[in-house]
Coordinates of C-alpha atoms and ligand atoms in Angstrom, one line a residue:
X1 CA 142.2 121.0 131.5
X2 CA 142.8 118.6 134.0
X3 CA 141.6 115.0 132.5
X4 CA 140.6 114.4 129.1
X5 CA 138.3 111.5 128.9
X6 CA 138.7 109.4 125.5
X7 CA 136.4 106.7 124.2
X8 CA 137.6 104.4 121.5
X9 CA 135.2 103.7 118.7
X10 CA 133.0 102.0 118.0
X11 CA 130.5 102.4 120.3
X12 CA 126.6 103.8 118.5
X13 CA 126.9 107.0 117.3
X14 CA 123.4 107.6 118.8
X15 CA 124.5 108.3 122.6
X16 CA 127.5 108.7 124.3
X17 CA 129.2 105.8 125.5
X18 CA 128.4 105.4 129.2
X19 CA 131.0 104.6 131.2
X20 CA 133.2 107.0 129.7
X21 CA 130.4 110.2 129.9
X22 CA 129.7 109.1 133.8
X23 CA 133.4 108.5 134.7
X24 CA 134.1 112.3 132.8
X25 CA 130.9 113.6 134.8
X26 CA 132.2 112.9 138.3
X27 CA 135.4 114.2 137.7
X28 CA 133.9 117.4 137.0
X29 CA 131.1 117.0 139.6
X30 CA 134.4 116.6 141.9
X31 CA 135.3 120.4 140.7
X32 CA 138.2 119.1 138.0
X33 CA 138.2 120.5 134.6
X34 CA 137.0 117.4 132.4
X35 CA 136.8 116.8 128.9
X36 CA 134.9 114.2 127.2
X37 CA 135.7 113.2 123.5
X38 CA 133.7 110.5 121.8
X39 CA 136.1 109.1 118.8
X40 CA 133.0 107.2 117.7
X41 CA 131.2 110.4 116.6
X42 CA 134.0 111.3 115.0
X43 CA 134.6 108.0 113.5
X44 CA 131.3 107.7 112.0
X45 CA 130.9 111.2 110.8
X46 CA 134.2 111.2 108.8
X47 CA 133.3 108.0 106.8
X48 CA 130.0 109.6 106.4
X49 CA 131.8 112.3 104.9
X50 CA 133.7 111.0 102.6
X51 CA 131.0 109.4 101.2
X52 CA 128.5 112.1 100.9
X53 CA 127.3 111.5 97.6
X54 CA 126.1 108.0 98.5
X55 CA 122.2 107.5 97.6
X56 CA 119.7 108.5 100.5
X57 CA 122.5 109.0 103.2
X58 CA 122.3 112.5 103.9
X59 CA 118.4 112.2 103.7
X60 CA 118.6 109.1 106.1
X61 CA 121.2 111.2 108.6
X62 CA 118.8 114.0 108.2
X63 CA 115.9 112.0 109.6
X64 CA 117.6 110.6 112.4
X65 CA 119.3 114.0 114.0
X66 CA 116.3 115.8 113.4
X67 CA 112.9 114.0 114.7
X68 CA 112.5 113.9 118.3
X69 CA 109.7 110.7 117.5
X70 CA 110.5 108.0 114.6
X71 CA 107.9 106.7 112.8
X72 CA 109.1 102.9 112.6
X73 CA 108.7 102.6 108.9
X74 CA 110.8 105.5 108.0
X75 CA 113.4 104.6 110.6
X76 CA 114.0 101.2 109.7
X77 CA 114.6 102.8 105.7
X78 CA 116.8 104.9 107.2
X79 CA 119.1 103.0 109.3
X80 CA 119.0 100.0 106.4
X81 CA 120.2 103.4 103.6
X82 CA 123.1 104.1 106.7
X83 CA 123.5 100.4 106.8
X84 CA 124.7 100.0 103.3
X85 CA 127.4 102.7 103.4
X86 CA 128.8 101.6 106.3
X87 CA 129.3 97.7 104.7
X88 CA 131.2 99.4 102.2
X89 CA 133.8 100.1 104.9
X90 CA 135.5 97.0 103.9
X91 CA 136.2 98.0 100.7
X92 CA 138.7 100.2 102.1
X93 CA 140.1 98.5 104.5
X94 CA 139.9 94.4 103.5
X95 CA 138.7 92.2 106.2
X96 CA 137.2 94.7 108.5
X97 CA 133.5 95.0 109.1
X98 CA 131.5 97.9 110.2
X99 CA 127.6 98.3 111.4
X100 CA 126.3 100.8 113.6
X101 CA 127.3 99.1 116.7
X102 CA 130.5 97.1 115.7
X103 CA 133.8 97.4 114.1
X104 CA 134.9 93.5 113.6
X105 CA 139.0 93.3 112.0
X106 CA 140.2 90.9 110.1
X107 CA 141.4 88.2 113.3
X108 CA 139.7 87.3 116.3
X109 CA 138.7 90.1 118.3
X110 CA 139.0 88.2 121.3
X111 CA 142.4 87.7 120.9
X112 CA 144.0 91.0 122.0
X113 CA 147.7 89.7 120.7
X114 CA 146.5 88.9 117.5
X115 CA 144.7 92.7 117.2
X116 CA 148.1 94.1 118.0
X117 CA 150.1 91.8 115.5
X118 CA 147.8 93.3 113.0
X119 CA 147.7 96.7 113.6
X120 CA 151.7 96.5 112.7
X121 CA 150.9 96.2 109.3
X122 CA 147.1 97.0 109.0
X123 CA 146.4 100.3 110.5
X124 CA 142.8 102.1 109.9
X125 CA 142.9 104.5 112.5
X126 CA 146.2 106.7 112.4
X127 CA 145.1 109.3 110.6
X128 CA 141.7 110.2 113.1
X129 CA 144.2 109.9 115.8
X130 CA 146.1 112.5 114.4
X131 CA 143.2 114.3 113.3
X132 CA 140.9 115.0 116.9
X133 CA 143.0 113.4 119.4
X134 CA 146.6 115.0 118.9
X135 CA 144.1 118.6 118.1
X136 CA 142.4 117.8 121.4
X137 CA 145.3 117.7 122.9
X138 CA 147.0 120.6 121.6
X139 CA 144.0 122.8 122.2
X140 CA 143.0 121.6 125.9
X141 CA 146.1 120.7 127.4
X142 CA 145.3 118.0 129.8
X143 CA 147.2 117.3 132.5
X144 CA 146.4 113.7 132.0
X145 CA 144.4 111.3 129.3
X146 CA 141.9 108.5 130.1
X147 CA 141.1 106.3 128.0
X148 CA 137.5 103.9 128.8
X149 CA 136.8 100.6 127.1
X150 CA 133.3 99.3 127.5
X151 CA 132.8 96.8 124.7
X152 CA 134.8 94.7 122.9
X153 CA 133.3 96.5 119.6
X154 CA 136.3 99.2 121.1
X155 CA 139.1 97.1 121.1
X156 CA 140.9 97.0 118.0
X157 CA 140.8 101.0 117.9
X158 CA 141.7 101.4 121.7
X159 CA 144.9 99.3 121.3
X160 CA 145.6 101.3 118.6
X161 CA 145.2 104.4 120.6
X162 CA 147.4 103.1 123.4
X163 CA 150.2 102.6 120.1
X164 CA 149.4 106.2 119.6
X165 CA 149.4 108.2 122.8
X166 CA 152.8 105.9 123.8
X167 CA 154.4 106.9 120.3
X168 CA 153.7 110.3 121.4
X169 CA 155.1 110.6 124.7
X170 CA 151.2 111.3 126.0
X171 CA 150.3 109.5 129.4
X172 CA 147.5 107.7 130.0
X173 CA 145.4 105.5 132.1
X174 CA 142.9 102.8 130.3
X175 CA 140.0 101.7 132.4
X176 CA 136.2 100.8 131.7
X177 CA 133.7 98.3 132.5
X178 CA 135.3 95.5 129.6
X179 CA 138.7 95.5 132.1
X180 CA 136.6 95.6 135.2
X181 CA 134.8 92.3 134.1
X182 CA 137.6 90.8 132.8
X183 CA 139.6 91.6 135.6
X184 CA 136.4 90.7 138.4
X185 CA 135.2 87.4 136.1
X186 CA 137.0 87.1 133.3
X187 CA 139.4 85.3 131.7
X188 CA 142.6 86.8 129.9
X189 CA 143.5 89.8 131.5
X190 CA 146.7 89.1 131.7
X191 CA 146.6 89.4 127.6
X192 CA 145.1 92.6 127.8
X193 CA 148.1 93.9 130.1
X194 CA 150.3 93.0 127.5
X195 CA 148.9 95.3 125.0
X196 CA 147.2 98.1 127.5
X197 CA 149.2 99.6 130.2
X198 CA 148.3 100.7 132.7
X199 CA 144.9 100.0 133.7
X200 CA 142.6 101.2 136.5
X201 CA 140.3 99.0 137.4
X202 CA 138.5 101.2 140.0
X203 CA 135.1 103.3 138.6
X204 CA 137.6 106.1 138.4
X205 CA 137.7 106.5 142.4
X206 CA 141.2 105.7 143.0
X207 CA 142.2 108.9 140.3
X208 CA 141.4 111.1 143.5
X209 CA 143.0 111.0 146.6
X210 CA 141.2 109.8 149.5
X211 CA 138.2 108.6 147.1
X212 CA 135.9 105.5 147.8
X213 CA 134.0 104.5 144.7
X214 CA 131.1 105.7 146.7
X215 CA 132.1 108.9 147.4
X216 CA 132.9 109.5 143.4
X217 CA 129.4 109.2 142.3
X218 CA 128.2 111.4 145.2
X219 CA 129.2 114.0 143.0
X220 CA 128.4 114.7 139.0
X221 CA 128.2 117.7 136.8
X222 CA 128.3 117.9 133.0
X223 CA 131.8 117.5 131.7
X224 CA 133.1 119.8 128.8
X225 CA 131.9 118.0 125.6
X226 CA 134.5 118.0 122.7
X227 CA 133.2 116.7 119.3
X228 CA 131.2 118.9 117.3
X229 CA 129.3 116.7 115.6
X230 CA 125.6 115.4 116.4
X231 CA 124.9 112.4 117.9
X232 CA 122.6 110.2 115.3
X233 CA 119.4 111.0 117.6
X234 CA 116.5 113.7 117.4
X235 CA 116.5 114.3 121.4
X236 CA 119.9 114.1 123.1
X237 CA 120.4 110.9 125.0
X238 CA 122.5 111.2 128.1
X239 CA 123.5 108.1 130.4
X240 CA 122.8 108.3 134.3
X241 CA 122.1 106.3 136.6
X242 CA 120.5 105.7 139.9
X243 CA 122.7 102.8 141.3
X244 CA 125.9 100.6 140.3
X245 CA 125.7 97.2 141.5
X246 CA 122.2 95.6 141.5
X247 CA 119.7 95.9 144.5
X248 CA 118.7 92.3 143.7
X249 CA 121.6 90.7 143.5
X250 CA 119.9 87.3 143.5
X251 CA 120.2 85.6 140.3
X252 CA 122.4 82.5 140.2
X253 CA 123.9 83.3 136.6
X254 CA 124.7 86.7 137.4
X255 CA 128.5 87.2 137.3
X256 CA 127.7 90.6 139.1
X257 CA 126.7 89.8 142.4
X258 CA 130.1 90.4 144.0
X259 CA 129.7 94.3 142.9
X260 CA 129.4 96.6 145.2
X261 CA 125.9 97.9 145.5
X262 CA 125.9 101.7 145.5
X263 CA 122.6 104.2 145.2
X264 CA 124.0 107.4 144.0
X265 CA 122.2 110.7 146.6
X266 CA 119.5 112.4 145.0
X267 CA 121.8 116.0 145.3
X268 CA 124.0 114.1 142.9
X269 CA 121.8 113.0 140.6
X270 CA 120.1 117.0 141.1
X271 CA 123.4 118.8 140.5
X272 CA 123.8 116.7 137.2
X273 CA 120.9 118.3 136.3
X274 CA 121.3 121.6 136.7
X275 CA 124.2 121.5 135.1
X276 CA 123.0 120.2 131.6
X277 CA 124.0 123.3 129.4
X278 CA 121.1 125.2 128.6
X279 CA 121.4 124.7 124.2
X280 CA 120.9 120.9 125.4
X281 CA 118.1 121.3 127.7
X282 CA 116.3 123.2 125.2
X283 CA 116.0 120.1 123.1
X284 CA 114.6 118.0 125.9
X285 CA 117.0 115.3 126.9
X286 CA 115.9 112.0 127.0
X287 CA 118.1 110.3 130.2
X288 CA 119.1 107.0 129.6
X289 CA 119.4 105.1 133.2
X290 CA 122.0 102.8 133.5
X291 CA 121.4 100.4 136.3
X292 CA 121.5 96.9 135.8
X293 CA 117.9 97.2 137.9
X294 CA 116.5 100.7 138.8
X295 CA 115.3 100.5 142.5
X296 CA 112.2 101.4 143.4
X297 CA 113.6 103.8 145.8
X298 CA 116.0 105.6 144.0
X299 CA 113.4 106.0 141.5
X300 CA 111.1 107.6 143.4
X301 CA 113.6 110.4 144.6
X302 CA 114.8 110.5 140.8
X303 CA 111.2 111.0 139.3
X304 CA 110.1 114.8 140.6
X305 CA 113.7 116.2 139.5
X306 CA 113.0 114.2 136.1
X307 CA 109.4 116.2 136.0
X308 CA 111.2 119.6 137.1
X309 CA 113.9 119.5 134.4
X310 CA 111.3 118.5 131.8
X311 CA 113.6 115.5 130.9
X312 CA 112.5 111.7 129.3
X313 CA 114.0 108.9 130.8
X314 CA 114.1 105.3 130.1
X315 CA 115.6 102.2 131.8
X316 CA 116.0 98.6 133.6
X317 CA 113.2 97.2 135.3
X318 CA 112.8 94.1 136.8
X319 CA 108.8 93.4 136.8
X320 CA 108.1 92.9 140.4
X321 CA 105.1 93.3 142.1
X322 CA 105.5 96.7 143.2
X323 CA 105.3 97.9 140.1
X324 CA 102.3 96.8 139.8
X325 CA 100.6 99.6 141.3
X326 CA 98.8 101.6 138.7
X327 CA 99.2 105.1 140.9
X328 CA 103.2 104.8 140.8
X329 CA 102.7 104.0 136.8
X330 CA 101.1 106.9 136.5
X331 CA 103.3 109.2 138.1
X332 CA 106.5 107.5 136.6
X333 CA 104.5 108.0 133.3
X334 CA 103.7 111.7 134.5
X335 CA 107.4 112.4 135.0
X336 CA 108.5 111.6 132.3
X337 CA 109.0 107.8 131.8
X338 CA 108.8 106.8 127.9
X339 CA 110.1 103.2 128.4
X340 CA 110.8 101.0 130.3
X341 CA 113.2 97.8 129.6
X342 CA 111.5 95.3 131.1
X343 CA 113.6 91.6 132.6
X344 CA 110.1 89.4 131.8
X345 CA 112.8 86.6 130.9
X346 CA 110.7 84.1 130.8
X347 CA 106.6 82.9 131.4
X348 CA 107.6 80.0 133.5
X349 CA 107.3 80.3 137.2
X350 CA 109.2 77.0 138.2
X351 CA 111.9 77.9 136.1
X352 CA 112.6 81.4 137.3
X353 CA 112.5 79.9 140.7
X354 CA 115.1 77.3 139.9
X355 CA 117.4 80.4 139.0
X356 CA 116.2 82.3 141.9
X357 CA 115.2 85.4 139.6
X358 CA 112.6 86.5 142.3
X359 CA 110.5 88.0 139.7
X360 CA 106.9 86.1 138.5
X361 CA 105.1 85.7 135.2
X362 CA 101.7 86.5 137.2
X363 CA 103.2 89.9 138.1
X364 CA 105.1 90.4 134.8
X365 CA 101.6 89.9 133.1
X366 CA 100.1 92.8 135.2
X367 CA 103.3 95.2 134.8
X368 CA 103.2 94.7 131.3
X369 CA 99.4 95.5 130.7
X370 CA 99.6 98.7 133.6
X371 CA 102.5 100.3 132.1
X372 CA 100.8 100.3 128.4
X373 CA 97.8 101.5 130.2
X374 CA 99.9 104.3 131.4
X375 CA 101.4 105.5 127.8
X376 CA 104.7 103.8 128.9
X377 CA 106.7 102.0 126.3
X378 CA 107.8 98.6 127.0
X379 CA 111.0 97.0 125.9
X380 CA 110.4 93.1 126.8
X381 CA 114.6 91.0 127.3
X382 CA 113.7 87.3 127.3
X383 CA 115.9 84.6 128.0
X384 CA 115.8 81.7 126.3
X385 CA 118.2 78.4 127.1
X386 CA 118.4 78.2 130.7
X387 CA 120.0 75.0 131.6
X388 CA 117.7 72.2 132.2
X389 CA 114.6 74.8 130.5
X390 CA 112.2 72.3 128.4
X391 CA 110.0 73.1 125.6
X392 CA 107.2 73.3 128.1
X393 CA 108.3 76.2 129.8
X394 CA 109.7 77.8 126.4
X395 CA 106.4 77.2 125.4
X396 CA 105.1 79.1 128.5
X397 CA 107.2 82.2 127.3
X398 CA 105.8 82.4 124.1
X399 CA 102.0 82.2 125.7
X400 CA 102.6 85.0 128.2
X401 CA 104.0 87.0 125.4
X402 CA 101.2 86.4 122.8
X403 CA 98.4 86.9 126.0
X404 CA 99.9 90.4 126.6
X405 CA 101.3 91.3 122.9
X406 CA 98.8 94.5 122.8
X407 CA 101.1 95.8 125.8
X408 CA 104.5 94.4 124.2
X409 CA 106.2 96.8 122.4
X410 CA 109.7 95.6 121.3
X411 CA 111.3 92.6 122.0
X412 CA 114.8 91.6 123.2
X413 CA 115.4 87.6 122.6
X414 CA 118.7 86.4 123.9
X415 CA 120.4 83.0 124.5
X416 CA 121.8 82.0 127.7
X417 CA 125.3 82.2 128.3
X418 CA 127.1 80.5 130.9
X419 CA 129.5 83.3 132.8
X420 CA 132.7 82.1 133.7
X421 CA 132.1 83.0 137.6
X422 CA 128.9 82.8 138.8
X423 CA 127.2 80.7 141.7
X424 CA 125.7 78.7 138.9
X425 CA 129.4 78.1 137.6
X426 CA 129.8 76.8 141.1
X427 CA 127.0 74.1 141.3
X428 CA 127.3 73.4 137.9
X429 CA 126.8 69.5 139.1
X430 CA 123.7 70.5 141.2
X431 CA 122.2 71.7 137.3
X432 CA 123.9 68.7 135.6
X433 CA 125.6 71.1 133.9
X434 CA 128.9 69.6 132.6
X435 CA 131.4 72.6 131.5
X436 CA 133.5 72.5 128.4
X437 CA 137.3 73.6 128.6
X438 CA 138.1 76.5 126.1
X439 CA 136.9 76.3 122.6
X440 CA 139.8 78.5 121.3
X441 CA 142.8 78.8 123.0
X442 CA 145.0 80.4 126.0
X443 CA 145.1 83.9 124.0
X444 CA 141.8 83.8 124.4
X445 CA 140.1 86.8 126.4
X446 CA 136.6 85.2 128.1
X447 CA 133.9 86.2 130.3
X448 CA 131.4 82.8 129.3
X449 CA 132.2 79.2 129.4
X450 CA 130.9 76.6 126.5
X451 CA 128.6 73.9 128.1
X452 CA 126.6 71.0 127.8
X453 CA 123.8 69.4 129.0
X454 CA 123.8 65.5 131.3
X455 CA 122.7 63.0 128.1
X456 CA 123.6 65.3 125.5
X457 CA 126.8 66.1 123.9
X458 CA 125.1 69.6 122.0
X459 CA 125.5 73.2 123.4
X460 CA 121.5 73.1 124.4
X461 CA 121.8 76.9 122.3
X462 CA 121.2 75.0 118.8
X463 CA 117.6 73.5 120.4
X464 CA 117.0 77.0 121.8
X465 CA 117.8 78.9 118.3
X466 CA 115.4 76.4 116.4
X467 CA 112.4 77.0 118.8
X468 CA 112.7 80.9 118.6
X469 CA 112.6 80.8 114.6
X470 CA 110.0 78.2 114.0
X471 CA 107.9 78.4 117.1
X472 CA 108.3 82.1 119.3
X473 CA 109.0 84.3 116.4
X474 CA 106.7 82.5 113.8
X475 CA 104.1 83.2 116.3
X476 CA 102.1 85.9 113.7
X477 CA 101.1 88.0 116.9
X478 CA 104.4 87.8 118.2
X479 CA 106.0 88.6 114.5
X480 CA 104.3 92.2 114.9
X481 CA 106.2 93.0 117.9
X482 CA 109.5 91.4 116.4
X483 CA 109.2 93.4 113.1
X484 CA 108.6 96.3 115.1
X485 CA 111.7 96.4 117.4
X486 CA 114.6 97.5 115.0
X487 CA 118.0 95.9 114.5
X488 CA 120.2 98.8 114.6
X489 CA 120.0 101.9 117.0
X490 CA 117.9 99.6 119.7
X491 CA 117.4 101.5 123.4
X492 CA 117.8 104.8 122.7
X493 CA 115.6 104.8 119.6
X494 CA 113.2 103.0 120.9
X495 CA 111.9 105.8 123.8
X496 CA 111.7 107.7 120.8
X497 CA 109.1 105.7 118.8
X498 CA 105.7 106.3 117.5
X499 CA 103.8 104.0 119.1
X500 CA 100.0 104.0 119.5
X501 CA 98.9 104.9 123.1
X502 CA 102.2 105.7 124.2
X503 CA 103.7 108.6 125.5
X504 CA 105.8 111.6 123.2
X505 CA 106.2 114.2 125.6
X506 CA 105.5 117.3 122.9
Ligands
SF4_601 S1 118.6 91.3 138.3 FE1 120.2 91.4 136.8 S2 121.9 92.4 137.8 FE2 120.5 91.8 139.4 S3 121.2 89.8 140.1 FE3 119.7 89.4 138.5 S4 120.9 89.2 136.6 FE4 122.2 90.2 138.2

């Protein structure tokens, strides 16, 4: 084998982590012998394991591996039956906490010295090192070991890992989109360095001689999978994506802009395809794409080899006026579409304007309403807290959303966070924004800054937090579509819901 590709848990055991599958997928579209081994599956499944006998778990496992459409009732009981096994992690291991999505130890996990100060004397994850990665090793061989970090959910485990591969005289190379911020628009990275060396910070380009981060997506094939056990989903969800960067590239918040904008060819995205092995194909793959905006052009080329290969396929959309049109709705529908994540934000016009979001309420309304009409699912992110944003235009979000709530499916409702480096970050004065030094302190890793408000000494997010609990989600229309969107097991899941009206691709 040439590279085995490593993920640290956790990340959800209901899809493999993406950075890590797309970085392991190029290196074997590029001809090189790849492995990909999720830890999390491994993680999950061995505490599952050992606690087999536990009320309803097995049933509630059962469930999730084996429907390819969740009924909403019976997959909130049985996430909340995995739920309460998992909490009992910290009864072996004081001070940690586990959910579905999270592993939070017993210091702050944004303090990478802290995490490796405890792991000298509070050590969880030894013995599944020594149980998949040292077998991995023995049985494939590679010639070298990367290890990707997307979230800091990761951390804890993948600075054990580094402890762990070092110990053992294995080479490695850490990389993943939680260093690229960090390094890009972060703060702290010099803390990370201290505790994981060395680090990439290329998309996995600069592995290959001669390789532009362009040129390594031109070319993806499905890498050699490793774990045995089932991912916690009834179709198999794999990540892909259309573009890195954003075709937008607009937004004054956004700490991406900088990134290079690349559209990956359509004879990439075909010969990942045809390379899905067959025992997967067979159980109908739903693709889960990755950009932070599909564009509308890459989407086109991506939807007839998404109707070919019989796939589903979910992702970003920003809801612009192009998508609009009820004929492309139907065809995305018709190949294959079963949701789409939609960036309403918020029902204000002025206020997306101020940001220069480039998106409208007007259109949003129409996208929402045409893409239900179409049997498409829609996954509605709002953001709430904006600087300067008033009641009035909070108010105007929670209109748009009770006008359209028969085309709302499942809402996402998140706060605004000021990112470190961003053009907003830069006119901070302009928005009478007045930016807060550091909360915690210099061991500190940070990608958002704490602010306030001209006049006001609060962080505006404790105004924000009161409105969405007594105003948007009190809303009893609204309510539905908040009950109905699930805390654990979000995206993925969701494509795969029983919804009225909407598609399930039988
Ligand atoms: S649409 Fe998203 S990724 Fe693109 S510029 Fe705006 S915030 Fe950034």
């Amino acid at each position: 084998m040439d590279y085995l590709v490593l993920s640290p848990p956790v990340c959800p055991p209901s899809e493999p982590p993406s950075g890590a599958f797309i970085l392991a997928s190029a290196l074997s579209g590029h001809g090189y012998h790849t492995g990909f081994l999720d830890l999390s599956l491994e993680f999950y499944h061995r505490f599952f394991n050992e606690n087999g006998d536990s009320p309803g778990l097995q049933r509630s496992l059962d469930y999730l591996i084996q429907n390819a459409t969740y009924a909403p009732m019976l997959h909130r009981t049985a996430a909340g039956a995995i739920h309460r096994v998992l909490k009992t992690y910290t009864d072996h291991h004081p001070g940690w906490t586990l959910t579905a999505m999270d592993l939070t130890p017993p210091v702050p996990v944004h303090q990478p010295l802290a995490i490796n100060q405890l792991l000298q004397s509070d050590e969880p994850f030894i013995s599944l090192w020594e149980s998949t990665v040292a077998k991995a090793i023995q049985s494939h061989r590679p010639k070298k070991v990367l290890v990707s970090i997307a979230y800091l959910s990761q951390l804890p485990a993948a600075i054990s890992l580094m402890h762990y591969l070092r110990q053992n005289g294995i080479a490695y190379t850490a990389g993943g989109s939680l260093l690229r911020s960090l390094h890009a628009t972060g703060e702290g990275f010099h803390l990370l360095r201290q505790v994981i060396d060395p680090i990439d910070v290329s998309n996995g380009a600069s592995l290959l001689a001669n390789m532009t981060e362009r040129d390594f997506l031109s070319r993806l094939a499905f890498p050699q999978v490793i774990s045995e056990y089932p991912y916690l989903s009834g179709r198999p969800v794999l990540p892909l994506t259309l573009s890195t960067g954003c075709f937008w590239s607009g937004c004054l918040f956004c700490p991406d802009r900088d990134m290079k904008y690349i559209q990956l060819r359509t004879d990439a995205l075909a010969q990942f395809m045809s390379t899905i092995p067959g025992s997967i194909r067979d159980q109908r793959p739903v693709i889960h794409l990755l950009d932070s905006a599909m564009p509308p052009n890459r989407l086109r080329a991506f939807m007839p080899l998404a109707k070919s290969f019989r796939l589903g396929f979910y992702g970003f959309a920003r809801p612009e006026r192009r998508l609009t049109d009820a004929t492309f709705l139907r065809e995305l529908s018709e190949s294959g579409c079963l949701m789409l994540q939609l960036g309403v934000e918020s029902g204000n016009d002025a206020l997306l304007n101020r940001f220069n979001k480039g998106i409208h309420p007007k259109d949003a309304r129409r996208v929402l309403q045409a893409s239900a009409e179409q049997g498409i699912r829609t996954y509605v992110y709002l953001l709430f807290g904006l600087p300067g944003e008033t009641d009035m235009e909070r108010e105007d979000t929670r209109q748009l959303i009770n006008d359209t709530i028969d085309a709302v499916d499942f809402l996402n409702l998140s706060i605004f966070n000021l990112p470190r480096h961003c053009e907003l970050s830069q006119r901070a004065d302009e928005f009478n924004i007045t930016v807060d030094k550091y909360a915690q302190t210099s061991s500190t890793i940070e990608l958002y800054r704490p602010f306030t408000l001209a006049g006001s000494s609060e962080s505006p997010r404790k105004s924000v937090r009161s409105f969405i609990a007594n105003r948007f989600s009190a809303d009893p229309k609204i309510r539905q579509a908040v009950l109905r969107t699930p805390k654990w097991f979000r995206a993925a899941h969701l494509a795969m819901m029983a919804i009225n009206g909407r598609n399930e691709q039988d």
